[in-house]
Amino acid sequence: MSNAGSTPGTAPGSAVFARLPDLREGLADLYRDLHTHPELSFAETRTAGLIAERLRALGLDVTTGVGRTGVVGVLANGDGPHVLLRADFDALPVTEQTGLPYASGTDGVMHACGHDMHVACLLGALDLLAGGRAYWTGTVTAVFQPAEETGAGARAMVDDGLFDRTGKPDVVLGQHVGPFPAGSLGCHAGPALAATDALKVTLHGKGAHGSRPEAAIDPVVMAASTVMRLQTVVSREIAGSDTAVVTVGVLNAGTTQNVIPDTAELKLNIRTYTEEVRKTVLAAVRRIIEGEAAAAGATRTPDIEPIETFAVLVNDDDAMDRTATAFREHFGTERVFDPGPATGSEDCGTFATASGAPICYWFFGGIDPDTFAKAEAAGTTARDIPSNHSPHFAPVVEPTLSTGVEAMTTAALTWLSPDPENRR
């Protein structure tokens, strides 16, 4: 697959893509700049400023500070459908280990999920749409969202009056770069991304000297027993036909080797697709945590606090079919596949739920195709291909960037057509 990006197809509106070759270098520079300057959730002030500056240069009506650091640009072009295009732009508290010349310049912060790529792709699509007004009618609302990683950004923008400012869209379109071959697109109708429940658990014991465990109620042992018992929730309480993931990502206890502490802290991440399974898992998790504390002789019930919550993202069947059909026409059938549901989570669905519009959300690959093919042939993709949130995750600039720009533009044109015959 050529690093020059794909060749635009012959579907209606393809003339809009004529300027893409001229945009690639500038968009790549922007992507590398964003990657070097990552910002955490609700602290994306530099990123928001760059986005707003570019939107104004394209002639969009720009509003900043929506949901704290969110940016909204509106491109109105006569009567027609109203399409919301969304990109997120926060980074993660991860120390980058890619070794790239444009690696993060901020210690302990990295664009490990590809949100910098999302921004560059949406800005590229808006540039094409703004320069191709003769080929579509309607309104494009570009939503650049903060704090996706905490599950709070989309809700913050909605609660801050996003739809009072822009009106409600007819469809919500979004995309995410992932560990697939660059140049490919993954489209799955129905439940596409899982719900998340993140919990903070504080186990209360009784501290004592390390030499006198009989005088303590050891929260470290309590935590260890809890972690191991939690591994049985999915394997013994969830049917094989259902899906759930329970992960303990944090276990903190104590300050030195010869002191048994008073407390231990766990942080859990739970993924499910249905409300029934979600309730079953949450009830089992609570029962096990409280049961292990009781078995250890704890004199106080553990504290279980929610940290963040994401709803299931459910792609509308008709919206996905319509958009994926356009992708196959533009890119070729061989480049569009169904990845199945993913256990990752996303809050983009909040915009659809809050507005009552259908959502179509897809993935585009970011891994060098030859590298991916070799790992796939060896059966080592899980080991050798860095996934999102890895300190080694870094999409190849091309053809990832061009594919993301073309995909977002193609999806928008599918819903923004001046002629019903051209709506595919």
Coordinates of C-alpha atoms in Angstrom, one line a residue:
M1 CA 0.0 0.0 0.0
S2 CA 1.6 3.3 -1.1
N3 CA 2.5 5.8 1.5
A4 CA 1.0 8.5 -0.8
G5 CA -2.4 7.5 0.4
S6 CA -5.4 6.1 -1.5
T7 CA -6.7 7.3 -4.8
P8 CA -10.1 8.9 -4.5
G9 CA -12.9 6.9 -6.1
T10 CA -15.4 7.9 -8.8
A11 CA -18.4 8.1 -6.5
P12 CA -20.5 11.4 -6.6
G13 CA -18.7 14.2 -4.8
S14 CA -15.2 12.7 -5.5
A15 CA -14.1 16.0 -7.0
V16 CA -14.0 17.3 -3.4
F17 CA -10.9 15.2 -2.8
A18 CA -8.9 16.9 -5.6
R19 CA -7.1 19.1 -3.1
L20 CA -6.0 16.3 -0.7
P21 CA -2.5 15.9 -2.1
D22 CA -1.8 19.5 -1.4
L23 CA -3.0 19.2 2.2
R24 CA -1.1 16.1 3.2
E25 CA 2.2 17.7 4.2
G26 CA 0.6 20.4 6.3
L27 CA -1.7 18.0 8.1
A28 CA 1.2 15.6 8.8
D29 CA 3.1 18.5 10.3
L30 CA 0.1 19.4 12.5
Y31 CA -0.2 15.8 13.6
R32 CA 3.4 15.6 14.6
D33 CA 3.1 18.9 16.5
L34 CA 0.1 17.6 18.4
H35 CA 1.8 14.4 19.2
T36 CA 4.8 16.3 20.6
H37 CA 2.5 18.5 22.8
P38 CA 0.0 16.2 24.4
E39 CA -2.4 17.5 27.1
L40 CA -4.5 15.7 29.6
S41 CA -8.3 15.7 29.9
F42 CA -9.8 19.2 30.4
A43 CA -6.3 20.7 30.2
E44 CA -6.1 20.8 26.4
T45 CA -5.8 24.6 26.1
R46 CA -2.9 24.6 23.6
T47 CA -4.6 22.0 21.4
A48 CA -7.9 23.8 21.6
G49 CA -6.3 27.1 20.5
L50 CA -4.6 25.5 17.5
I51 CA -7.9 23.9 16.5
A52 CA -9.9 27.2 16.8
E53 CA -7.3 29.1 14.8
R54 CA -7.5 26.6 11.9
L55 CA -11.3 26.5 11.9
R56 CA -11.5 30.3 11.7
A57 CA -9.0 30.2 8.8
L58 CA -11.4 27.8 7.0
G59 CA -14.3 30.2 7.5
L60 CA -16.2 28.3 10.1
D61 CA -18.3 29.9 12.8
V62 CA -16.2 29.0 15.9
T63 CA -17.1 28.7 19.6
T64 CA -14.5 27.8 22.2
G65 CA -14.8 26.8 25.8
V66 CA -17.7 24.5 25.3
G67 CA -17.7 22.0 28.1
R68 CA -14.6 23.7 29.5
T69 CA -12.0 23.2 26.7
G70 CA -14.2 21.9 23.8
V71 CA -14.2 23.6 20.4
V72 CA -17.1 23.7 18.0
G73 CA -17.0 24.9 14.4
V74 CA -20.1 25.3 12.1
L75 CA -19.9 25.2 8.4
A76 CA -23.3 26.2 6.9
N77 CA -23.9 25.7 3.2
G78 CA -27.6 26.2 2.4
D79 CA -30.5 24.0 3.1
G80 CA -30.0 20.3 3.7
P81 CA -29.1 17.7 6.3
H82 CA -27.2 18.6 9.5
V83 CA -24.2 16.4 10.1
L84 CA -22.2 16.3 13.3
L85 CA -18.5 15.3 12.9
R86 CA -16.6 14.5 16.0
A87 CA -12.9 14.2 17.1
D88 CA -11.5 13.9 20.6
F89 CA -8.2 15.5 21.6
D90 CA -7.1 14.6 25.1
A91 CA -4.0 12.5 25.9
L92 CA -3.1 9.9 28.5
P93 CA -0.9 9.8 31.6
V94 CA 1.5 7.4 29.8
T95 CA 5.3 7.8 29.3
E96 CA 6.0 7.4 25.6
Q97 CA 8.5 4.7 24.5
T98 CA 8.2 4.9 20.7
G99 CA 11.5 6.6 20.1
L100 CA 10.0 8.8 17.4
P101 CA 11.7 12.1 16.6
Y102 CA 8.4 13.8 17.3
A103 CA 7.7 11.9 20.6
S104 CA 6.0 13.6 23.5
G105 CA 7.9 16.5 25.0
T106 CA 5.9 16.3 28.2
D107 CA 7.1 13.8 30.8
G108 CA 4.5 11.2 31.7
V109 CA 1.9 12.4 29.1
M110 CA 1.4 10.8 25.7
H111 CA -1.1 10.7 22.8
A112 CA -1.2 6.9 23.3
C113 CA -4.7 6.5 21.9
G114 CA -4.4 8.4 18.6
H115 CA -6.5 11.4 19.4
D116 CA -3.9 13.7 17.8
M117 CA -4.6 11.7 14.6
H118 CA -8.3 12.2 15.0
V119 CA -7.9 16.0 15.1
A120 CA -5.7 16.1 12.1
C121 CA -8.1 14.0 10.1
L122 CA -11.2 16.0 11.0
L123 CA -9.4 19.3 10.2
G124 CA -8.4 17.8 6.8
A125 CA -11.9 16.7 6.1
L126 CA -13.3 20.2 7.0
D127 CA -10.7 21.8 4.7
L128 CA -11.9 19.6 1.8
L129 CA -15.6 20.2 2.6
A130 CA -15.1 24.0 2.9
G131 CA -13.3 24.1 -0.4
G132 CA -15.9 21.8 -2.1
R133 CA -19.1 23.6 -1.2
A134 CA -20.3 23.3 -4.8
Y135 CA -20.7 19.6 -4.3
W136 CA -22.9 19.5 -1.2
T137 CA -25.6 21.3 0.8
G138 CA -26.5 21.4 4.4
T139 CA -24.7 22.1 7.7
V140 CA -21.6 20.5 9.2
T141 CA -21.0 20.9 12.9
A142 CA -17.5 19.9 13.8
V143 CA -17.2 18.9 17.5
F144 CA -13.7 18.8 18.9
Q145 CA -14.2 17.1 22.3
P146 CA -12.0 17.2 25.4
A147 CA -11.7 14.5 28.1
E148 CA -12.8 11.4 26.2
E149 CA -10.5 9.3 28.3
T150 CA -12.4 10.1 31.5
G151 CA -15.8 9.7 29.9
A152 CA -16.7 13.2 30.9
G153 CA -16.0 15.4 27.9
A154 CA -19.0 14.6 25.7
R155 CA -21.4 15.0 28.6
A156 CA -19.7 18.3 29.6
M157 CA -20.3 19.7 26.1
V158 CA -23.9 18.6 26.0
D159 CA -24.6 20.0 29.4
D160 CA -22.9 23.3 28.4
G161 CA -25.6 23.8 25.7
L162 CA -24.0 22.3 22.6
F163 CA -27.3 21.6 20.9
D164 CA -28.8 24.9 22.0
R165 CA -26.0 26.6 20.1
T166 CA -25.9 24.4 17.0
G167 CA -29.3 22.7 16.8
K168 CA -29.7 18.9 16.8
P169 CA -28.0 17.0 14.0
D170 CA -29.5 14.4 11.7
V171 CA -26.6 12.0 12.2
V172 CA -23.5 11.8 14.4
L173 CA -20.3 10.5 12.6
G174 CA -17.1 9.6 14.4
Q175 CA -14.0 7.5 13.9
H176 CA -11.0 6.1 15.8
V177 CA -7.6 4.9 14.8
G178 CA -6.8 1.4 15.9
P179 CA -4.2 -1.5 15.6
F180 CA -5.3 -2.5 12.1
P181 CA -3.4 -2.2 8.8
A182 CA -3.2 1.4 7.7
G183 CA -5.6 2.0 4.8
S184 CA -8.3 -0.3 6.2
L185 CA -11.6 0.6 7.7
G186 CA -13.5 -1.4 10.3
C187 CA -17.3 -1.0 10.4
H188 CA -19.6 -2.9 12.8
A189 CA -23.4 -2.3 13.2
G190 CA -25.1 -2.6 16.5
P191 CA -23.2 -2.7 19.9
A192 CA -19.7 -1.7 18.7
L193 CA -18.0 -0.5 21.9
A194 CA -18.6 -1.7 25.5
A195 CA -20.0 0.1 28.5
T196 CA -17.4 0.8 31.2
D197 CA -17.8 1.0 35.0
A198 CA -14.6 2.1 36.8
L199 CA -14.5 1.7 40.5
K200 CA -12.3 2.8 43.4
V201 CA -12.3 0.3 46.3
T202 CA -10.8 1.1 49.7
L203 CA -10.3 -2.0 52.0
H204 CA -10.1 -1.2 55.7
G205 CA -7.9 -3.3 57.9
K206 CA -6.0 -2.6 61.1
G207 CA -2.4 -1.6 61.0
A208 CA 0.4 -3.1 63.1
H209 CA 4.1 -3.8 63.2
G210 CA 5.3 -6.2 60.5
S211 CA 6.6 -8.5 63.2
R212 CA 3.2 -8.9 64.8
P213 CA 0.6 -9.8 62.1
E214 CA -1.6 -11.3 64.9
A215 CA -2.3 -7.8 66.1
A216 CA -3.4 -6.6 62.6
I217 CA -6.2 -7.1 60.1
D218 CA -4.0 -7.2 57.1
P219 CA -5.5 -5.2 54.1
V220 CA -2.7 -6.4 51.8
V221 CA -3.7 -10.0 52.2
M222 CA -7.4 -8.9 52.0
A223 CA -6.6 -7.1 48.7
A224 CA -4.7 -10.1 47.3
S225 CA -7.6 -12.5 48.0
T226 CA -10.0 -10.0 46.5
V227 CA -8.0 -9.6 43.3
M228 CA -7.8 -13.4 42.8
R229 CA -11.5 -14.0 43.6
L230 CA -12.6 -11.3 41.2
Q231 CA -11.1 -13.4 38.4
T232 CA -13.9 -15.8 38.8
V233 CA -16.7 -13.3 38.0
V234 CA -16.4 -13.7 34.3
S235 CA -15.4 -17.3 34.2
R236 CA -18.0 -18.6 36.7
E237 CA -20.9 -16.1 36.6
I238 CA -21.2 -14.9 33.0
A239 CA -22.5 -17.2 30.3
G240 CA -20.1 -18.2 27.5
S241 CA -22.4 -16.5 25.0
D242 CA -22.1 -13.1 26.8
T243 CA -19.1 -10.8 27.1
A244 CA -17.6 -9.1 30.1
V245 CA -14.1 -8.0 31.3
V246 CA -13.1 -7.3 34.9
T247 CA -9.6 -5.9 35.3
V248 CA -7.9 -4.7 38.5
G249 CA -5.5 -2.0 37.2
V250 CA -4.4 -0.5 40.5
L251 CA -3.4 -2.1 43.9
N252 CA -1.9 0.3 46.4
A253 CA -1.1 -0.5 50.0
G254 CA 1.5 0.4 52.6
T255 CA 4.6 2.6 52.7
T256 CA 7.4 0.4 54.0
Q257 CA 8.3 -3.3 54.4
N258 CA 7.9 -3.6 58.2
V259 CA 4.5 -2.0 58.7
I260 CA 1.2 -3.6 58.0
P261 CA -1.0 -0.6 56.8
D262 CA -4.5 0.3 57.8
T263 CA -5.9 0.3 54.2
A264 CA -5.4 -1.0 50.7
E265 CA -6.8 0.6 47.5
L266 CA -8.0 -1.2 44.3
K267 CA -9.1 0.4 41.1
L268 CA -11.3 -1.8 38.8
N269 CA -12.3 -1.5 35.2
I270 CA -15.4 -3.4 34.1
R271 CA -16.6 -3.8 30.4
T272 CA -20.0 -5.1 29.4
Y273 CA -22.4 -4.8 26.4
T274 CA -25.8 -5.4 28.0
E275 CA -27.5 -3.9 31.0
E276 CA -28.4 -7.4 32.3
V277 CA -24.7 -8.6 32.2
R278 CA -23.6 -5.2 33.7
K279 CA -25.9 -5.6 36.7
T280 CA -24.7 -9.2 37.2
V281 CA -21.1 -8.2 37.1
L282 CA -21.4 -5.2 39.4
A283 CA -23.4 -7.2 41.9
A284 CA -20.8 -10.0 41.9
V285 CA -17.9 -7.5 42.3
R286 CA -19.6 -5.9 45.3
R287 CA -20.4 -9.3 46.8
I288 CA -16.9 -10.5 46.5
I289 CA -15.3 -7.3 47.8
E290 CA -17.5 -7.2 50.8
G291 CA -17.3 -11.0 51.4
E292 CA -13.5 -11.1 51.3
A293 CA -13.4 -8.2 53.8
A294 CA -15.8 -10.0 56.1
A295 CA -13.8 -13.2 55.8
A296 CA -10.7 -11.3 56.8
G297 CA -12.4 -10.0 59.9
A298 CA -12.6 -6.4 58.8
T299 CA -14.5 -4.2 61.2
R300 CA -15.6 -1.8 58.5
T301 CA -17.3 -2.4 55.2
P302 CA -15.1 -1.5 52.1
D303 CA -15.8 1.8 50.4
I304 CA -16.8 1.3 46.7
E305 CA -16.9 4.5 44.7
P306 CA -17.6 5.0 41.0
I307 CA -14.7 6.8 39.1
E308 CA -16.1 7.0 35.6
T309 CA -18.8 5.5 33.4
F310 CA -19.2 5.0 29.7
A311 CA -22.5 3.8 28.0
V312 CA -22.5 1.2 25.3
L313 CA -21.9 2.7 21.9
V314 CA -24.6 1.2 19.6
N315 CA -24.1 2.0 15.9
D316 CA -27.4 2.5 14.1
D317 CA -27.9 -0.3 11.6
D318 CA -29.2 1.9 8.7
A319 CA -26.6 4.6 9.3
M320 CA -23.8 2.1 9.4
D321 CA -25.0 0.4 6.2
R322 CA -25.3 3.6 4.4
T323 CA -21.9 4.9 5.4
A324 CA -20.1 1.6 4.9
T325 CA -21.6 1.2 1.5
A326 CA -20.1 4.6 0.6
F327 CA -16.7 3.5 2.0
R328 CA -16.7 0.4 -0.2
E329 CA -17.5 2.5 -3.2
H330 CA -14.8 5.0 -2.4
F331 CA -12.0 2.8 -1.1
G332 CA -12.8 -0.6 -2.6
T333 CA -14.6 -3.6 -0.9
E334 CA -11.3 -5.2 0.1
R335 CA -10.4 -2.3 2.4
V336 CA -13.6 -2.4 4.4
F337 CA -14.1 -5.1 7.0
D338 CA -16.2 -5.9 10.1
P339 CA -14.0 -6.1 13.2
G340 CA -16.9 -7.2 15.4
P341 CA -17.6 -5.5 18.8
A342 CA -14.7 -4.1 20.7
T343 CA -14.3 -4.1 24.5
G344 CA -12.9 -0.6 24.4
S345 CA -15.3 2.3 25.4
E346 CA -16.2 5.6 23.9
D347 CA -18.4 8.6 24.9
C348 CA -19.1 9.7 21.4
G349 CA -22.5 8.0 21.7
T350 CA -23.5 10.7 24.2
F351 CA -23.9 13.1 21.3
A352 CA -26.3 10.8 19.6
T353 CA -28.3 9.9 22.7
A354 CA -28.6 13.5 23.8
S355 CA -29.8 14.7 20.3
G356 CA -31.8 11.6 19.3
A357 CA -29.8 11.2 16.2
P358 CA -28.4 7.9 14.9
I359 CA -24.7 7.3 15.2
C360 CA -22.2 5.8 12.9
Y361 CA -18.7 5.2 14.4
W362 CA -15.9 3.3 12.7
F363 CA -12.3 2.4 13.0
F364 CA -9.4 3.1 10.6
G365 CA -6.1 1.3 10.7
G366 CA -2.8 2.9 11.9
I367 CA -0.3 0.1 11.6
D368 CA 2.2 -0.3 8.8
P369 CA 0.6 -2.9 6.5
D370 CA 3.7 -4.9 6.0
T371 CA 4.5 -5.0 9.7
F372 CA 0.9 -6.1 10.4
A373 CA 1.0 -8.8 7.7
K374 CA 4.2 -10.3 9.1
A375 CA 2.8 -10.4 12.6
E376 CA -0.4 -11.9 11.4
A377 CA 1.4 -14.6 9.4
A378 CA 3.4 -15.4 12.5
G379 CA 0.4 -15.4 14.8
T380 CA 1.9 -12.7 17.0
T381 CA -0.3 -9.7 16.4
A382 CA -1.3 -9.6 20.1
R383 CA 2.4 -9.5 21.1
D384 CA 4.0 -7.5 18.3
I385 CA 1.4 -4.9 17.4
P386 CA 1.0 -2.2 20.0
S387 CA -2.5 -1.4 20.9
N388 CA -4.1 1.9 21.9
H389 CA -2.9 3.1 25.3
S390 CA 0.4 1.3 24.9
P391 CA 3.5 3.5 25.4
H392 CA 4.6 2.1 22.0
F393 CA 1.4 3.0 20.1
A394 CA 2.1 5.4 17.2
P395 CA 0.2 5.3 14.0
V396 CA 2.3 5.5 10.8
V397 CA 1.6 9.0 9.4
E398 CA 0.7 7.6 5.9
P399 CA -1.5 6.1 4.7
T400 CA -3.3 6.5 8.1
L401 CA -3.8 10.3 7.8
S402 CA -5.1 10.2 4.2
T403 CA -7.4 7.4 5.0
G404 CA -8.8 9.1 8.0
V405 CA -9.4 12.4 6.1
E406 CA -11.0 10.5 3.2
A407 CA -13.2 8.4 5.4
M408 CA -14.6 11.4 7.4
T409 CA -15.1 13.4 4.2
T410 CA -16.8 10.4 2.4
A411 CA -19.1 9.8 5.4
A412 CA -20.1 13.5 5.5
L413 CA -20.8 13.6 1.8
T414 CA -22.9 10.5 2.1
W415 CA -25.3 12.5 4.2
L416 CA -24.7 16.0 2.6
S417 CA -25.7 15.8 -1.0
P418 CA -27.3 18.5 -3.2
D419 CA -29.1 15.8 -5.2
P420 CA -31.0 12.9 -3.7
E421 CA -29.6 10.7 -6.5
N422 CA -26.1 11.4 -5.2
R423 CA -26.9 10.3 -1.6
R424 CA -25.9 6.7 -2.3

